[in-house]
mmCIF file of C-alpha atoms in Angstrom:
data_model
loop_
_atom_site.group_PDB
_atom_site.id
_atom_site.type_symbol
_atom_site.label_atom_id
_atom_site.label_comp_id
_atom_site.label_asym_id
_atom_site.label_seq_id
_atom_site.Cartn_x
_atom_site.Cartn_y
_atom_site.Cartn_z
ATOM 1 C CA UNK J 66 -2.814 60.218 67.612
ATOM 2 C CA UNK J 67 -5.847 63.000 68.411
ATOM 3 C CA UNK J 68 -8.946 62.094 70.416
ATOM 4 C CA UNK J 69 -12.155 63.805 70.185
ATOM 5 C CA UNK J 70 -14.949 65.034 72.468
ATOM 6 C CA UNK J 71 -18.411 65.534 70.332
ATOM 7 C CA UNK J 72 -20.411 68.507 71.473
ATOM 8 C CA UNK J 73 -24.292 67.666 70.420
ATOM 9 C CA UNK J 74 -26.747 70.743 70.044
ATOM 10 C CA UNK J 75 -30.389 70.590 69.141
ATOM 11 C CA UNK J 76 -31.554 74.011 67.826
ATOM 12 C CA UNK J 77 -34.824 75.238 66.478
ATOM 13 C CA UNK J 78 -35.485 78.873 64.927
ATOM 14 C CA UNK J 79 -36.192 80.568 68.274
ATOM 15 C CA UNK J 80 -32.956 79.502 69.580
ATOM 16 C CA UNK J 81 -30.780 80.073 66.768
ATOM 17 C CA UNK J 82 -29.526 83.562 67.471
ATOM 18 C CA UNK J 83 -27.893 82.232 70.727
ATOM 19 C CA UNK J 84 -25.656 79.902 68.951
ATOM 20 C CA UNK J 85 -22.937 82.648 68.547
ATOM 21 C CA UNK J 86 -22.744 82.831 72.248
ATOM 22 C CA UNK J 87 -22.694 79.368 72.769
ATOM 23 C CA UNK J 88 -20.250 79.118 70.138
ATOM 24 C CA UNK J 89 -17.649 81.654 71.941
ATOM 25 C CA UNK J 90 -18.085 79.372 74.856
ATOM 26 C CA UNK J 91 -17.077 76.497 73.483
ATOM 27 C CA UNK J 92 -13.917 78.140 71.317
ATOM 28 C CA UNK J 93 -12.550 79.255 75.040
ATOM 29 C CA UNK J 94 -12.276 75.823 76.018
ATOM 30 C CA UNK J 95 -8.701 74.277 77.046
ATOM 31 C CA UNK J 96 -8.043 70.737 76.566
ATOM 32 C CA UNK J 97 -5.018 68.489 77.083
ATOM 33 C CA UNK J 98 -2.740 68.076 74.717
ATOM 34 C CA UNK J 99 -3.914 65.031 72.124
ATOM 35 C CA UNK J 100 -7.825 66.174 72.479
ATOM 36 C CA UNK J 101 -9.780 67.928 70.489
ATOM 37 C CA UNK J 102 -13.711 68.777 69.706
ATOM 38 C CA UNK J 103 -16.083 68.794 67.319
ATOM 39 C CA UNK J 104 -19.353 70.377 67.552
ATOM 40 C CA UNK J 105 -22.166 69.143 65.821
ATOM 41 C CA UNK J 106 -25.647 71.209 65.403
ATOM 42 C CA UNK J 107 -28.884 69.486 64.282
ATOM 43 C CA UNK J 108 -31.675 71.570 63.477
ATOM 44 C CA UNK J 109 -34.875 70.153 64.703
ATOM 45 C CA UNK J 110 -36.582 70.811 61.749
ATOM 46 C CA UNK J 111 -35.557 72.275 58.065
ATOM 47 C CA UNK J 112 -36.253 76.022 57.770
ATOM 48 C CA UNK J 113 -34.463 78.849 56.701
ATOM 49 C CA UNK J 114 -33.935 80.760 60.441
ATOM 50 C CA UNK J 115 -30.769 78.297 61.921
ATOM 51 C CA UNK J 116 -28.405 78.401 58.777
ATOM 52 C CA UNK J 117 -27.545 82.041 58.918
ATOM 53 C CA UNK J 118 -26.534 81.553 62.755
ATOM 54 C CA UNK J 119 -24.318 78.396 62.405
ATOM 55 C CA UNK J 120 -20.641 79.561 62.893
ATOM 56 C CA UNK J 121 -18.314 79.306 59.943
ATOM 57 C CA UNK J 122 -15.620 77.153 61.446
ATOM 58 C CA UNK J 123 -14.138 73.457 60.217
ATOM 59 C CA UNK J 124 -14.825 71.943 63.218
ATOM 60 C CA UNK J 125 -18.644 72.741 63.028
ATOM 61 C CA UNK J 126 -21.101 70.706 60.865
ATOM 62 C CA UNK J 127 -24.718 71.678 60.369
ATOM 63 C CA UNK J 128 -27.804 69.287 59.299
ATOM 64 C CA UNK J 129 -31.514 69.392 59.113
ATOM 65 C CA UNK J 130 -34.045 66.969 59.444
ATOM 66 C CA UNK J 131 -38.030 66.478 59.801
ATOM 67 C CA UNK J 132 -39.043 67.751 63.269
ATOM 68 C CA UNK J 133 -39.440 65.407 66.394
ATOM 69 C CA UNK J 134 -38.186 67.629 69.279
ATOM 70 C CA UNK J 135 -34.910 68.025 70.727
ATOM 71 C CA UNK J 136 -34.143 64.009 71.338
ATOM 72 C CA UNK J 137 -34.865 63.338 68.225
ATOM 73 C CA UNK J 138 -32.320 65.699 66.917
ATOM 74 C CA UNK J 139 -29.549 65.013 69.089
ATOM 75 C CA UNK J 140 -30.090 61.030 68.689
ATOM 76 C CA UNK J 141 -30.044 61.392 64.776
ATOM 77 C CA UNK J 142 -26.720 63.701 65.223
ATOM 78 C CA UNK J 143 -24.894 60.656 66.988
ATOM 79 C CA UNK J 144 -24.896 59.342 63.316
ATOM 80 C CA UNK J 145 -21.989 61.793 62.971
ATOM 81 C CA UNK J 146 -20.687 61.191 66.538
ATOM 82 C CA UNK J 147 -16.954 59.670 65.858
ATOM 83 C CA UNK J 148 -15.457 60.632 69.171
ATOM 84 C CA UNK J 149 -14.686 59.098 72.421
ATOM 85 C CA UNK J 150 -17.105 61.137 74.345
ATOM 86 C CA UNK J 151 -20.317 63.046 73.869
ATOM 87 C CA UNK J 152 -21.154 66.145 75.493
ATOM 88 C CA UNK J 153 -24.753 68.099 75.387
ATOM 89 C CA UNK J 154 -24.865 71.777 74.797
ATOM 90 C CA UNK J 155 -28.454 73.215 74.072
ATOM 91 C CA UNK J 156 -28.343 76.138 71.841
ATOM 92 C CA UNK J 157 -29.333 78.947 74.430
ATOM 93 C CA UNK J 158 -26.784 77.821 76.832
ATOM 94 C CA UNK J 159 -23.153 78.606 77.705
ATOM 95 C CA UNK J 160 -20.399 76.457 78.885
ATOM 96 C CA UNK J 161 -18.315 77.848 81.743
ATOM 97 C CA UNK J 162 -14.358 78.203 81.480
ATOM 98 C CA UNK J 163 -12.721 74.386 81.970
ATOM 99 C CA UNK J 164 -15.907 72.440 81.837
ATOM 100 C CA UNK J 165 -14.851 70.221 79.371
ATOM 101 C CA UNK J 166 -11.216 69.593 80.859
ATOM 102 C CA UNK J 167 -12.794 68.617 83.974
ATOM 103 C CA UNK J 168 -15.588 66.179 82.456
ATOM 104 C CA UNK J 169 -13.001 64.562 80.596
ATOM 105 C CA UNK J 170 -10.292 64.224 83.499
ATOM 106 C CA UNK J 171 -13.128 62.516 85.578
ATOM 107 C CA UNK J 172 -13.923 60.060 83.147
ATOM 108 C CA UNK J 173 -10.056 59.246 81.972
ATOM 109 C CA UNK J 174 -9.039 58.913 85.428
ATOM 110 C CA UNK J 175 -11.635 56.103 86.558
ATOM 111 C CA UNK J 176 -12.918 53.700 83.681
ATOM 112 C CA UNK J 177 -15.751 52.990 86.042
ATOM 113 C CA UNK J 178 -17.229 56.328 85.594
ATOM 114 C CA UNK J 179 -19.690 56.630 82.674
ATOM 115 C CA UNK J 180 -20.822 60.002 82.818
ATOM 116 C CA UNK J 181 -20.819 63.263 84.448
ATOM 117 C CA UNK J 182 -22.362 66.310 85.293
ATOM 118 C CA UNK J 183 -21.710 69.671 86.900
ATOM 119 C CA UNK J 184 -23.035 72.529 88.848
ATOM 120 C CA UNK J 185 -25.324 74.772 86.946
ATOM 121 C CA UNK J 186 -26.337 78.565 87.143
ATOM 122 C CA UNK J 187 -29.122 79.840 85.839
ATOM 123 C CA UNK J 188 -28.348 83.034 83.224
ATOM 124 C CA UNK J 189 -30.773 85.527 83.522
ATOM 125 C CA UNK J 190 -32.413 87.849 80.975
ATOM 126 C CA UNK J 191 -30.404 90.534 82.567
ATOM 127 C CA UNK J 192 -27.170 89.001 82.365
ATOM 128 C CA UNK J 193 -26.806 88.188 86.087
ATOM 129 C CA UNK J 194 -26.770 84.577 87.272
ATOM 130 C CA UNK J 195 -28.422 83.045 89.855
ATOM 131 C CA UNK J 196 -27.595 79.584 91.825
ATOM 132 C CA UNK J 197 -29.496 77.303 93.743
ATOM 133 C CA UNK J 198 -29.359 75.052 96.721
ATOM 134 C CA UNK J 199 -29.264 71.225 96.952
ATOM 135 C CA UNK J 200 -26.294 69.946 94.720
ATOM 136 C CA UNK J 201 -24.809 66.979 95.786
ATOM 137 C CA UNK J 202 -21.062 66.299 97.446
ATOM 138 C CA UNK J 203 -18.464 66.684 94.402
ATOM 139 C CA UNK J 204 -16.987 63.341 93.466
ATOM 140 C CA UNK J 205 -18.610 59.914 92.418
ATOM 141 C CA UNK J 206 -22.077 59.066 91.929
ATOM 142 C CA UNK J 207 -23.089 55.751 92.749
ATOM 143 C CA UNK J 208 -25.880 53.881 90.566
ATOM 144 C CA UNK J 209 -29.472 54.788 91.274
ATOM 145 C CA UNK J 210 -28.421 57.621 93.517
ATOM 146 C CA UNK J 211 -29.975 60.143 91.397
ATOM 147 C CA UNK J 212 -33.130 58.020 90.336
ATOM 148 C CA UNK J 213 -33.824 57.406 93.910
ATOM 149 C CA UNK J 214 -33.713 60.843 94.795
ATOM 150 C CA UNK J 215 -35.524 62.188 91.412
ATOM 151 C CA UNK J 216 -38.310 59.690 92.826
ATOM 152 C CA UNK J 217 -38.382 61.030 96.308
ATOM 153 C CA UNK J 218 -38.632 65.133 95.290
ATOM 154 C CA UNK J 219 -41.552 65.407 92.518
ATOM 155 C CA UNK J 220 -39.343 64.134 90.063
ATOM 156 C CA UNK J 221 -36.482 66.612 90.259
ATOM 157 C CA UNK J 222 -32.937 65.474 90.073
ATOM 158 C CA UNK J 223 -29.876 66.840 92.176
ATOM 159 C CA UNK J 224 -27.774 67.402 89.278
ATOM 160 C CA UNK J 225 -28.748 68.721 85.776
ATOM 161 C CA UNK J 226 -29.094 66.640 82.531
ATOM 162 C CA UNK J 227 -28.108 69.682 80.284
ATOM 163 C CA UNK J 228 -24.539 69.040 81.820
ATOM 164 C CA UNK J 229 -24.258 65.613 80.560
ATOM 165 C CA UNK J 230 -20.890 64.444 79.336
ATOM 166 C CA UNK J 231 -21.050 60.437 78.520
ATOM 167 C CA UNK J 232 -18.873 57.735 77.038
ATOM 168 C CA UNK J 233 -19.988 57.715 73.324
ATOM 169 C CA UNK J 234 -20.531 53.855 73.153
ATOM 170 C CA UNK J 235 -22.544 53.987 76.513
ATOM 171 C CA UNK J 236 -24.766 56.772 75.353
ATOM 172 C CA UNK J 237 -25.276 55.097 71.734
ATOM 173 C CA UNK J 238 -26.155 51.586 73.740
ATOM 174 C CA UNK J 239 -28.956 53.427 75.560
ATOM 175 C CA UNK J 240 -30.337 54.539 72.592
ATOM 176 C CA UNK J 241 -29.616 58.235 72.899
ATOM 177 C CA UNK J 242 -32.357 60.351 74.106
ATOM 178 C CA UNK J 243 -35.823 59.520 74.881
ATOM 179 C CA UNK J 244 -38.610 59.524 72.516
ATOM 180 C CA UNK J 245 -40.603 62.001 74.792
ATOM 181 C CA UNK J 246 -41.784 65.598 73.547
ATOM 182 C CA UNK J 247 -39.850 66.945 76.752
ATOM 183 C CA UNK J 248 -37.770 65.451 79.863
ATOM 184 C CA UNK J 249 -36.058 63.540 77.134
ATOM 185 C CA UNK J 250 -32.775 64.466 78.926
ATOM 186 C CA UNK J 251 -34.015 63.636 81.998
ATOM 187 C CA UNK J 252 -34.837 59.898 80.843
ATOM 188 C CA UNK J 253 -31.215 59.740 79.633
ATOM 189 C CA UNK J 254 -29.809 60.835 82.931
ATOM 190 C CA UNK J 255 -31.829 58.457 84.939
ATOM 191 C CA UNK J 256 -30.796 55.639 82.582
ATOM 192 C CA UNK J 257 -27.244 56.478 82.621
ATOM 193 C CA UNK J 258 -27.716 56.393 86.723
ATOM 194 C CA UNK J 259 -29.249 52.715 86.515
ATOM 195 C CA UNK J 260 -26.465 51.243 84.930
ATOM 196 C CA UNK J 261 -23.229 53.545 85.418
ATOM 197 C CA UNK J 262 -21.882 55.408 88.195
ATOM 198 C CA UNK J 263 -21.491 59.097 87.579
ATOM 199 C CA UNK J 264 -19.425 61.793 88.661
ATOM 200 C CA UNK J 265 -20.542 65.563 89.576
ATOM 201 C CA UNK J 266 -18.195 68.514 89.455
ATOM 202 C CA UNK J 267 -19.022 71.256 92.137
ATOM 203 C CA UNK J 268 -17.518 73.724 89.741
ATOM 204 C CA UNK J 269 -19.852 75.863 87.908
ATOM 205 C CA UNK J 270 -20.400 73.401 84.172
ATOM 206 C CA UNK J 271 -23.094 75.577 82.515
ATOM 207 C CA UNK J 272 -24.742 79.023 82.130
ATOM 208 C CA UNK J 273 -28.604 77.658 81.882
ATOM 209 C CA UNK J 274 -30.466 80.592 79.765
ATOM 210 C CA UNK J 275 -33.703 81.405 81.156
ATOM 211 C CA UNK J 276 -35.469 83.438 78.430
ATOM 212 C CA UNK J 277 -39.112 83.835 77.106
ATOM 213 C CA UNK J 278 -38.613 81.221 74.339
ATOM 214 C CA UNK J 279 -37.044 78.281 76.160
ATOM 215 C CA UNK J 280 -39.445 75.089 75.435
ATOM 216 C CA UNK J 281 -39.147 74.376 79.170
ATOM 217 C CA UNK J 282 -41.085 77.961 79.868
ATOM 218 C CA UNK J 283 -43.992 76.932 77.988
ATOM 219 C CA UNK J 284 -47.193 75.991 79.754
ATOM 220 C CA UNK J 285 -47.721 72.578 77.662
ATOM 221 C CA UNK J 286 -44.325 71.495 79.690
ATOM 222 C CA UNK J 287 -46.055 71.610 82.959
ATOM 223 C CA UNK J 288 -49.485 69.971 81.960
ATOM 224 C CA UNK J 289 -50.139 67.349 84.418
ATOM 225 C CA UNK J 290 -51.449 64.486 82.728
ATOM 226 C CA UNK J 291 -48.544 64.717 80.031
ATOM 227 C CA UNK J 292 -45.677 65.338 82.928
ATOM 228 C CA UNK J 293 -47.369 62.547 84.779
ATOM 229 C CA UNK J 294 -47.078 60.270 81.634
ATOM 230 C CA UNK J 295 -43.519 61.361 81.090
ATOM 231 C CA UNK J 296 -42.488 60.760 84.533
ATOM 232 C CA UNK J 297 -43.907 57.314 84.681
ATOM 233 C CA UNK J 298 -42.051 56.050 81.266
ATOM 234 C CA UNK J 299 -38.860 58.116 82.506
ATOM 235 C CA UNK J 300 -38.759 55.967 85.835
ATOM 236 C CA UNK J 301 -40.258 52.585 84.158
ATOM 237 C CA UNK J 302 -37.089 52.578 81.719
ATOM 238 C CA UNK J 303 -34.637 53.183 84.430
ATOM 239 C CA UNK J 304 -36.063 50.575 86.986
ATOM 240 C CA UNK J 305 -36.249 47.732 84.205
ATOM 241 C CA UNK J 306 -32.580 48.644 83.167
ATOM 242 C CA UNK J 307 -31.859 47.984 87.188
ATOM 243 C CA UNK J 308 -34.254 45.421 87.329
ATOM 244 C CA UNK J 309 -32.549 43.277 84.350
ATOM 245 C CA UNK J 310 -29.228 44.173 85.883
ATOM 246 C CA UNK J 311 -28.037 45.622 82.533
ATOM 247 C CA UNK J 312 -24.757 47.137 83.493
ATOM 248 C CA UNK J 313 -22.041 49.673 81.600
ATOM 249 C CA UNK J 314 -19.149 47.164 80.514
ATOM 250 C CA UNK J 315 -17.067 49.817 82.454
ATOM 251 C CA UNK J 316 -19.338 49.941 85.511
ATOM 252 C CA UNK J 317 -19.149 48.721 89.079
ATOM 253 C CA UNK J 318 -21.563 46.579 90.913
#
């Protein structure tokens, strides 16, 4: 029986031209025997700019919907997620070689691990890459480790939410991505860390594109009032999950 990894991508018009590079990085992934991937592309909106860039491949499905931001687009795509695991891949990013196989190996080897992340390199406009310090030690990430670090370091986590690979049932139980205009992926990361052990791979798993049109580069993303509100609700959710002692069924105390 073939088992499946679901790749979920939210996209809007400006980022659509990058889908071809994201697809190339996905096609280059090698999985163990008995595994396959499916790519769910969900447009945040219903315009005419995205569809021409969607690859013609039977493993790729494309849907549109009313606008609500990337978190809403990813979460609505979960209705089509018929696999054991879900991997997020932003439309403008690229998977590094071996990323899916490493994530899969970590979770298949240890039922107490609910999610995985990996090292990131920034992909700069000139095609070069740049890393940054502060990665944790490779291996298991205990509950609340990311949450407490994030709270103590100006709301910056030591692992990147754009690299998340997660058990589908756990993702569904947490409601998918948070209903926020931004930081929705950080909210999911911290909720996951509140309820389940994770994993960090020190091998590069993602090339994170830096370009003038990316949402996180816009001035609204760093507006102090909104940022403080986002961080407050992100932390409150994760702390509440811990307070009520909600745990992933595969998690450990």
